[in-house]
Coordinates of N, CA and C in Angstrom, one line a residue:
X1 N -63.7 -21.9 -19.2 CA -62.8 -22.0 -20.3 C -63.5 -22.2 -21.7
X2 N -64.8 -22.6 -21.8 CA -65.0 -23.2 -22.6 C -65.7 -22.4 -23.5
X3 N -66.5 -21.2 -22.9 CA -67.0 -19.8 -23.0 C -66.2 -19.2 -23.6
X4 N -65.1 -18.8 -23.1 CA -63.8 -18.3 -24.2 C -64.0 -18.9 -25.2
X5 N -63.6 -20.0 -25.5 CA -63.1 -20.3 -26.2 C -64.4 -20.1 -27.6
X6 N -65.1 -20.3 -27.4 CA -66.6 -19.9 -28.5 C -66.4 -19.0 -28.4
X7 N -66.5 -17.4 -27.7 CA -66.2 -16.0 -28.2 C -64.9 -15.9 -29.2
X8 N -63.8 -17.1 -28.8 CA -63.2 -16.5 -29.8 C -63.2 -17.4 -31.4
X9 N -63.5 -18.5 -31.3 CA -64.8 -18.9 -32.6 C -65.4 -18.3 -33.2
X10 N -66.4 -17.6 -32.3 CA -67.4 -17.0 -33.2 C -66.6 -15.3 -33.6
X11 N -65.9 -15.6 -33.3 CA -65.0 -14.1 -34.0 C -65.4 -14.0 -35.4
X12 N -65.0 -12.3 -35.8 CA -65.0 -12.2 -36.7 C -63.6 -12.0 -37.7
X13 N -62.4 -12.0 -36.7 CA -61.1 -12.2 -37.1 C -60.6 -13.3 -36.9
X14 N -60.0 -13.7 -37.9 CA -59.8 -14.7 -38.4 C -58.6 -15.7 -37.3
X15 N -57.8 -14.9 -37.0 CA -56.4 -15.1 -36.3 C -57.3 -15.8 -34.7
X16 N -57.9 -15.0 -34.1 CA -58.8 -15.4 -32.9 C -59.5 -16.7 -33.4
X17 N -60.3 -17.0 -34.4 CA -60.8 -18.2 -34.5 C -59.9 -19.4 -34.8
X18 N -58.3 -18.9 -35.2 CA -57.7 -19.9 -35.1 C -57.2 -20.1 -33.8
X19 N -56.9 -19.1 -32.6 CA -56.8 -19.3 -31.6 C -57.7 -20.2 -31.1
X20 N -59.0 -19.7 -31.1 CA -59.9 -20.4 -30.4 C -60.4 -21.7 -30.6
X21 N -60.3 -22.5 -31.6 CA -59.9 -23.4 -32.2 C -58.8 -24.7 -31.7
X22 N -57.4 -23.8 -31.6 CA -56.3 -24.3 -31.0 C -56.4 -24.8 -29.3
X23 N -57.1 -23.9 -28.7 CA -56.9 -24.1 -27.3 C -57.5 -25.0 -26.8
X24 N -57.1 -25.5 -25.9 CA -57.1 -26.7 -24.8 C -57.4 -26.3 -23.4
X25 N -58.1 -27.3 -23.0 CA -59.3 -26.5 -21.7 C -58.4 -27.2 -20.5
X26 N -57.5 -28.7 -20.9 CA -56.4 -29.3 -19.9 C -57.2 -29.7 -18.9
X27 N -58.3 -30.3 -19.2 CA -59.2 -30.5 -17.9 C -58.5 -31.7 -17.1
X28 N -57.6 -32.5 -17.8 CA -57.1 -33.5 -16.7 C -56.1 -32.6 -16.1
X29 N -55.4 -32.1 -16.1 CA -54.3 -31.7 -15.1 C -55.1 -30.3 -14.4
X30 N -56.5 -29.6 -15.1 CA -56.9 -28.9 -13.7 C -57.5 -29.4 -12.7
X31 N -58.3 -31.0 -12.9 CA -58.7 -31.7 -12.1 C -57.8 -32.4 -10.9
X32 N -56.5 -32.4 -11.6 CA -55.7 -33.2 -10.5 C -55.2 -32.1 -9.9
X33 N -55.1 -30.5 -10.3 CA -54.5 -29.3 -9.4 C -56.0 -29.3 -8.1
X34 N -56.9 -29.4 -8.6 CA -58.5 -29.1 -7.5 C -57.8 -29.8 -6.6
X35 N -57.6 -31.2 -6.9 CA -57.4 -32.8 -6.2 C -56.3 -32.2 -4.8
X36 N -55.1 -31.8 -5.2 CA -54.2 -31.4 -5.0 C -54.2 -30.9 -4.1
X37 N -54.0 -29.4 -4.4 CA -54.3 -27.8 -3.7 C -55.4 -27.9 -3.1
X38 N -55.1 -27.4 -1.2 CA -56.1 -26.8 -0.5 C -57.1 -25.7 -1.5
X39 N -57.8 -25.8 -1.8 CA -59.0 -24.6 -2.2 C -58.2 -23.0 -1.4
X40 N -58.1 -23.1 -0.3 CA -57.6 -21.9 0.3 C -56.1 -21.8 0.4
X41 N -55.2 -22.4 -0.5 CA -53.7 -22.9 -0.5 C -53.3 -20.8 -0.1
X42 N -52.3 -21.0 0.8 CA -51.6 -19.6 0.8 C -51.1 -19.5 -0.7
X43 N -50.4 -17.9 -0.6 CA -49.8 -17.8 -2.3 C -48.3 -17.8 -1.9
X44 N -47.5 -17.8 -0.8 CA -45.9 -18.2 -0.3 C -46.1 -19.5 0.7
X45 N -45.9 -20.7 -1.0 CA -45.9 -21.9 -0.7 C -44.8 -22.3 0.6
X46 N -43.9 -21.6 1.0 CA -43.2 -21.6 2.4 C -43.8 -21.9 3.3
X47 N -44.9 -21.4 3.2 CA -45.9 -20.9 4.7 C -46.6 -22.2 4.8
X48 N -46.6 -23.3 3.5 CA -47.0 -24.9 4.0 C -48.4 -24.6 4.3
X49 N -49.1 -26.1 4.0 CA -50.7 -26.3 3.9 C -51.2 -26.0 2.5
X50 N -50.3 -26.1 1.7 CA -50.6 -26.0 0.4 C -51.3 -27.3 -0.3
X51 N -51.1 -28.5 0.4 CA -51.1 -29.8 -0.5 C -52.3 -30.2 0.5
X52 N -53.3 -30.6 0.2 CA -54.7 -31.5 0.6 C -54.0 -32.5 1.4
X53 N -54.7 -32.8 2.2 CA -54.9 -34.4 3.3 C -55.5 -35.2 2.4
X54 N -54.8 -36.4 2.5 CA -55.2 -37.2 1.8 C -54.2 -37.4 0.3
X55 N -53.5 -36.7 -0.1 CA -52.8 -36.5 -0.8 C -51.2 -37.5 -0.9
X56 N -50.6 -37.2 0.1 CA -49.7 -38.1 0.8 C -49.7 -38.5 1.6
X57 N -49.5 -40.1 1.6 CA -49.7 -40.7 2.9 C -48.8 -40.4 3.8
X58 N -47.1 -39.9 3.5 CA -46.2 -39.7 4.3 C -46.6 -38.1 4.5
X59 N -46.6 -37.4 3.8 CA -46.9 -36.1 4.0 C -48.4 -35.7 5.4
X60 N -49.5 -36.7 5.3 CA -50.1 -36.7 6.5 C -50.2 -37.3 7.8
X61 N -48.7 -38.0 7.8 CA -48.2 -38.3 8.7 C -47.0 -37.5 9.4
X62 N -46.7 -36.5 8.4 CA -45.9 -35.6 9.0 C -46.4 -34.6 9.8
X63 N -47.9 -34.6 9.3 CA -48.8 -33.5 9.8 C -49.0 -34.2 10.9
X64 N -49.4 -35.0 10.7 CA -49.8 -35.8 12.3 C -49.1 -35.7 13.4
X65 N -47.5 -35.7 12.9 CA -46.6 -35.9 13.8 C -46.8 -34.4 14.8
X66 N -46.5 -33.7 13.6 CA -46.7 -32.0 14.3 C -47.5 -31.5 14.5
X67 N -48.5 -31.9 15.1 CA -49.7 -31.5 15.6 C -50.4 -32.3 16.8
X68 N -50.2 -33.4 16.8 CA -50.4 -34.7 17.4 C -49.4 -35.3 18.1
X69 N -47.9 -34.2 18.5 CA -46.7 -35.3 18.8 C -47.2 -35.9 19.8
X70 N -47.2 -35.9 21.1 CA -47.8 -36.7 22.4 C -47.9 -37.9 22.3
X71 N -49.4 -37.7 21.1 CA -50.3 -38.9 21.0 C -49.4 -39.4 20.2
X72 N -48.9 -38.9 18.9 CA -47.8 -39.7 17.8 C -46.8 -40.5 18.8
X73 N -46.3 -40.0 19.8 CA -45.1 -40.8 20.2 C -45.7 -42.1 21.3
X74 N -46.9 -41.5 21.9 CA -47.8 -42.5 22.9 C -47.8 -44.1 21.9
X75 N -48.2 -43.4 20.8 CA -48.7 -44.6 19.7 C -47.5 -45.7 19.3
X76 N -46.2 -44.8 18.8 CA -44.5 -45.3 18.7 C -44.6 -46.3 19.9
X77 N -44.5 -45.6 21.2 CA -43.6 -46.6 22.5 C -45.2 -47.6 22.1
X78 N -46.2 -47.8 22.5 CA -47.5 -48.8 22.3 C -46.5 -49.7 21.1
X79 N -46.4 -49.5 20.0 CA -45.8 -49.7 18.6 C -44.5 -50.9 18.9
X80 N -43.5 -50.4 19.7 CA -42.3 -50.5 20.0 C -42.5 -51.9 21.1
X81 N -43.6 -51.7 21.9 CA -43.0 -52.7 23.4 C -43.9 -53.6 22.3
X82 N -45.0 -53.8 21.7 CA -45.5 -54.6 21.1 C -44.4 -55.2 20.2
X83 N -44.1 -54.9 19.4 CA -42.7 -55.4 18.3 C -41.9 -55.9 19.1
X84 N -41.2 -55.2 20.5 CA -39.6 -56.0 20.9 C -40.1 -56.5 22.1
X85 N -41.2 -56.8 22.5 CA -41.4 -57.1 23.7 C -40.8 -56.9 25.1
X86 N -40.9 -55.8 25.3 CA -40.3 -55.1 26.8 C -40.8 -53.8 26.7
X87 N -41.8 -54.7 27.7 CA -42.8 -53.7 28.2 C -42.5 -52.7 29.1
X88 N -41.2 -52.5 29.7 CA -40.5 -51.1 30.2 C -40.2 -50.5 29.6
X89 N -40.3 -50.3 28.5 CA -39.7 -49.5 26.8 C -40.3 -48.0 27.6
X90 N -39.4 -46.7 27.4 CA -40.0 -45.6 27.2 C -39.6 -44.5 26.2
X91 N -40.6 -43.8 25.7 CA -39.5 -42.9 24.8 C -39.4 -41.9 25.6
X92 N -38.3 -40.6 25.7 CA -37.8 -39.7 26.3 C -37.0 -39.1 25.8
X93 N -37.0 -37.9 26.3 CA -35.9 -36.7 25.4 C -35.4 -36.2 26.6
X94 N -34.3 -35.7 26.0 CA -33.5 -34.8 26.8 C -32.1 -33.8 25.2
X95 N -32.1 -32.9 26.2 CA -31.6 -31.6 25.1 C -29.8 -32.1 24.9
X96 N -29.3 -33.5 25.4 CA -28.3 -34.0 25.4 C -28.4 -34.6 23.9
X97 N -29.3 -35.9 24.0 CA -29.4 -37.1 22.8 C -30.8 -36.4 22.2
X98 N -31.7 -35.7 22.5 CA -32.7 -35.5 21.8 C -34.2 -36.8 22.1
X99 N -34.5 -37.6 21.5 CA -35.5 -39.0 21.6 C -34.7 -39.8 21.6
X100 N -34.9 -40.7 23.0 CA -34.6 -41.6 22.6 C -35.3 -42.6 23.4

């Protein structure tokens, strides 16, 4: 950006050196897009994996969930008999109630 912006400085038209002059390189808000954005983000933000790990803590837990369900729900019932104490606790699905 910054290259620009001296080509259009060192102009010899006047209107460009006021351009170049004016412009703003926005380095905080491109630093926090790097932060942000996978390096390799798709370009149909639909398709998800757009936003870095590490970014949100809920959002890498959602990843976790769906990717990891098994272990994510192994970890829940562990989670669950420890908190309510009943250690028969299971989680289970069925296509009636879904988890439960």
């Amino acid at each position: 950006m910054r290259e620009q912006t001296s080509y259009l400085e060192k102009s010899n038209n006047e209107a460009l050196k006021i351009i170049g002059e004016q412009l703003q390189s926005c380095t905080t808000i491109r630093e926090k897009i790097t932060k942000t954005l996978y390096e390799d983000a798709p370009v149909n933000i639909n398709k998800g994996n757009a936003i870095a790990s590490g970014v949100s803590e809920e959002l890498d837990e959602l990843r976790a969930i769906s990717t990891l369900g098994k272990g994510y729900l192994d970890n829940m019932q562990a989670r669950e008999i420890d908190r309510t104490g009943i250690s028969s606790l299971k989680i289970s699905f069925n296509n009636v109630f879904g988890y439960y």
